[in-house]
GROMACS .gro file of C-alpha atoms in nm:
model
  132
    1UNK     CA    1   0.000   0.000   0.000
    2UNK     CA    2   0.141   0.366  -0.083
    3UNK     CA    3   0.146   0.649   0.135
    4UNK     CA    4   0.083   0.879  -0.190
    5UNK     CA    5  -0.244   1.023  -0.246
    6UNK     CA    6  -0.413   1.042  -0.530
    7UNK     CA    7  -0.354   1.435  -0.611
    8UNK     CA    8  -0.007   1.390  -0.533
    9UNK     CA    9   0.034   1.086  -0.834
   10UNK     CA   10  -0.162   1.329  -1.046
   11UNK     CA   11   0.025   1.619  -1.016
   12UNK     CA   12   0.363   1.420  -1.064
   13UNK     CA   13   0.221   1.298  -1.344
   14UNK     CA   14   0.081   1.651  -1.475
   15UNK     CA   15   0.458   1.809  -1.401
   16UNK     CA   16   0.611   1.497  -1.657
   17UNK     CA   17   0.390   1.685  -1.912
   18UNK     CA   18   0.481   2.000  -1.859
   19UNK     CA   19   0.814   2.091  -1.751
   20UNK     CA   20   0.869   1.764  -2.045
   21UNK     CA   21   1.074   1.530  -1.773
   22UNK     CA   22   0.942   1.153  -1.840
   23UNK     CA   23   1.216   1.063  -1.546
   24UNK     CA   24   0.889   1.130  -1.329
   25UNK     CA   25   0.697   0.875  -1.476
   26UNK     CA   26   0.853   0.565  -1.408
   27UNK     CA   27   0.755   0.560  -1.016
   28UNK     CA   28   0.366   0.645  -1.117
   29UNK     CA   29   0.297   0.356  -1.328
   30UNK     CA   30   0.121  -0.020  -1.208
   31UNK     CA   31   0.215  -0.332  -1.396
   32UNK     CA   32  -0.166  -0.355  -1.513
   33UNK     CA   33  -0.176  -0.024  -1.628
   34UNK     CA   34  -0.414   0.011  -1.914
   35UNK     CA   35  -0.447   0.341  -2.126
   36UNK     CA   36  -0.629   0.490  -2.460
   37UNK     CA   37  -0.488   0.739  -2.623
   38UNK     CA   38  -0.693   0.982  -2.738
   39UNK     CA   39  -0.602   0.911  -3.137
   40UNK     CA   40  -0.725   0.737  -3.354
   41UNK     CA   41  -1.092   0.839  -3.390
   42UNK     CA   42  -1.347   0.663  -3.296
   43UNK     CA   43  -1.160   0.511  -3.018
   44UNK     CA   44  -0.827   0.632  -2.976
   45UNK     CA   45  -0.508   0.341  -2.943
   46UNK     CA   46  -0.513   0.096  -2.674
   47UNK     CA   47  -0.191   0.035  -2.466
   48UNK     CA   48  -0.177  -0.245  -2.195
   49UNK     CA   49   0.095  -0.337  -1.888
   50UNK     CA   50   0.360  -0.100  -1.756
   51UNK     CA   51   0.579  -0.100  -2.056
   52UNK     CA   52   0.367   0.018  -2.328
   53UNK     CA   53   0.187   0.310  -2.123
   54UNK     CA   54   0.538   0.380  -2.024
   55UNK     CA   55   0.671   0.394  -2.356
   56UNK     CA   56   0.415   0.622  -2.476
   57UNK     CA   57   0.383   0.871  -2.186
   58UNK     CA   58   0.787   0.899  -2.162
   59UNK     CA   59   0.781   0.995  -2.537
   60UNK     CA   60   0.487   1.257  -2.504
   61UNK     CA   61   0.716   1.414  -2.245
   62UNK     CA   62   1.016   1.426  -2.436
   63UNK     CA   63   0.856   1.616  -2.727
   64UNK     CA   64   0.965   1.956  -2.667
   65UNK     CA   65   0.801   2.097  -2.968
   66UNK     CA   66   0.480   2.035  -2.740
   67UNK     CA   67   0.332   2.202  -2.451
   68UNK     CA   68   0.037   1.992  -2.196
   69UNK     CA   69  -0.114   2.240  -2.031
   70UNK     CA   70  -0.366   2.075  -1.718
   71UNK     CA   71  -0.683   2.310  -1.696
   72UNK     CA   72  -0.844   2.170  -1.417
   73UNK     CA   73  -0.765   1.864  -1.206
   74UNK     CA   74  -1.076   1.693  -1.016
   75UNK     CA   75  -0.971   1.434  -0.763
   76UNK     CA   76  -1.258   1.213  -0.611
   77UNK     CA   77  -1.104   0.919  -0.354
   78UNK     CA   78  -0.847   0.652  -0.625
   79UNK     CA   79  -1.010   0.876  -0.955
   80UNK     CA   80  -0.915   1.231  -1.067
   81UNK     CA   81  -0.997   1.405  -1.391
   82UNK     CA   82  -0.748   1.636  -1.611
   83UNK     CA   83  -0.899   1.906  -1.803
   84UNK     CA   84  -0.603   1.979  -2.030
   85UNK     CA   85  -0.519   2.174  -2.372
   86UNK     CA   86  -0.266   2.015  -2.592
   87UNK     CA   87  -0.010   2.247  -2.797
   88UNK     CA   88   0.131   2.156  -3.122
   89UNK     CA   89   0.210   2.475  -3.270
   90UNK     CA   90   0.217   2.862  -3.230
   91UNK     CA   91  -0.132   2.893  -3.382
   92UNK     CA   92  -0.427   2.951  -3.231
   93UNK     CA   93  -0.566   2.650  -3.402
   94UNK     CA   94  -0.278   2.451  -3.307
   95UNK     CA   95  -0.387   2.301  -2.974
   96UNK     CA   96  -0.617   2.069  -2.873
   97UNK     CA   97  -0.893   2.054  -2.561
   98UNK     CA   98  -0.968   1.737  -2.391
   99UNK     CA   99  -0.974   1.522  -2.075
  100UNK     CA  100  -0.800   1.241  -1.922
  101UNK     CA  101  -1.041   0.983  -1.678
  102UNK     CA  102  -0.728   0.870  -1.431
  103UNK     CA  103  -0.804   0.551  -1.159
  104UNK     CA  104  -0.544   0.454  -0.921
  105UNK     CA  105  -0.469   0.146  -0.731
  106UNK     CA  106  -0.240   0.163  -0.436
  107UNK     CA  107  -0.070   0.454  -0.529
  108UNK     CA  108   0.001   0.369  -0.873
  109UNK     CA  109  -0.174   0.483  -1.225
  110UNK     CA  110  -0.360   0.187  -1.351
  111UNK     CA  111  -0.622   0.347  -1.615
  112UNK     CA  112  -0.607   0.599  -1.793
  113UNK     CA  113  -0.895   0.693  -2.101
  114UNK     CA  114  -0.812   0.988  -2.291
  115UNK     CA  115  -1.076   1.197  -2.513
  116UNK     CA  116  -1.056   1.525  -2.697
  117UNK     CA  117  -1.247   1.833  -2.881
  118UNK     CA  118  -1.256   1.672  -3.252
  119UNK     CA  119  -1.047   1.830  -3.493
  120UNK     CA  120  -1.327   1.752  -3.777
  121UNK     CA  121  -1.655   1.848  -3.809
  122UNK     CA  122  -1.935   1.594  -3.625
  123UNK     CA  123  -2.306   1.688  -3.748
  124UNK     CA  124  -2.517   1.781  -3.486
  125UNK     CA  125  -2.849   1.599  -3.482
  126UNK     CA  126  -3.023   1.908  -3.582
  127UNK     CA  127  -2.856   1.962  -3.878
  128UNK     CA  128  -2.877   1.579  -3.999
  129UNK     CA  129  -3.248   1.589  -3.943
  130UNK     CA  130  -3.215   1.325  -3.652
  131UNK     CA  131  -3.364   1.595  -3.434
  132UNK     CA  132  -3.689   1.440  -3.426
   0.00000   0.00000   0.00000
């Protein structure tokens, strides 16, 4: 059992992200981790055990042509939400809104489901006359 609380996992994890140091991430992880990124649509890549979340986390740190900035951070008991924009460019259509859904076992990261603000357009139901 871990004397870390949930906020503190989640704002190690946050800090990875954005001062782009992956070293941080290789305390935060369980062995049955299981994570979906939030590309590609409809359902975003699936990445199972330590290793592979590992792997891709530690890479999205790295990038330094990136910038993860957490919006708001919700922690309820062994869950926490991130409310987070994702940079890619100088742009101001080069970043990306979304949220992370975060559960924790015994200190340790063990799901993780990622979804975003579409890049594409999604018809509304009005406008494909499923409205009724």
């Amino acid at each position: 059992m871990s004397d870390r609380t949930t906020a503190d996992v989640i704002d190690r994890f946050n800090h990875a992200f954005v001062h782009h140091d992956p070293s941080v991430l290789a305390g935060l992880i369980g062995d049955d981790c299981v994570m979906e990124a939030i590309q590609p649509a409809p359902d975003g890549a699936r990445y199972e055990g330590r290793d592979a979340c590992l792997a891709f986390w530690q890479a999205l740190a790295e990038d330094r042509s990136t910038q993860f900035e957490p919006e708001e951070v919700v922690v309820a008991g062994e869950r926490a939400t991130i409310r987070w924009r994702y940079r890619f460019g100088d742009g101001p259509a080069d970043s990306v809104r979304g949220v992370n859904l975060m559960r924790l076992r015994d200190g340790l990261i063990v799901e993780a489901l990622g979804y975003s603000k579409t890049a594409g357009e999604v018809p509304l139901a009005a406008e494909s006359g499923l409205d009724g």
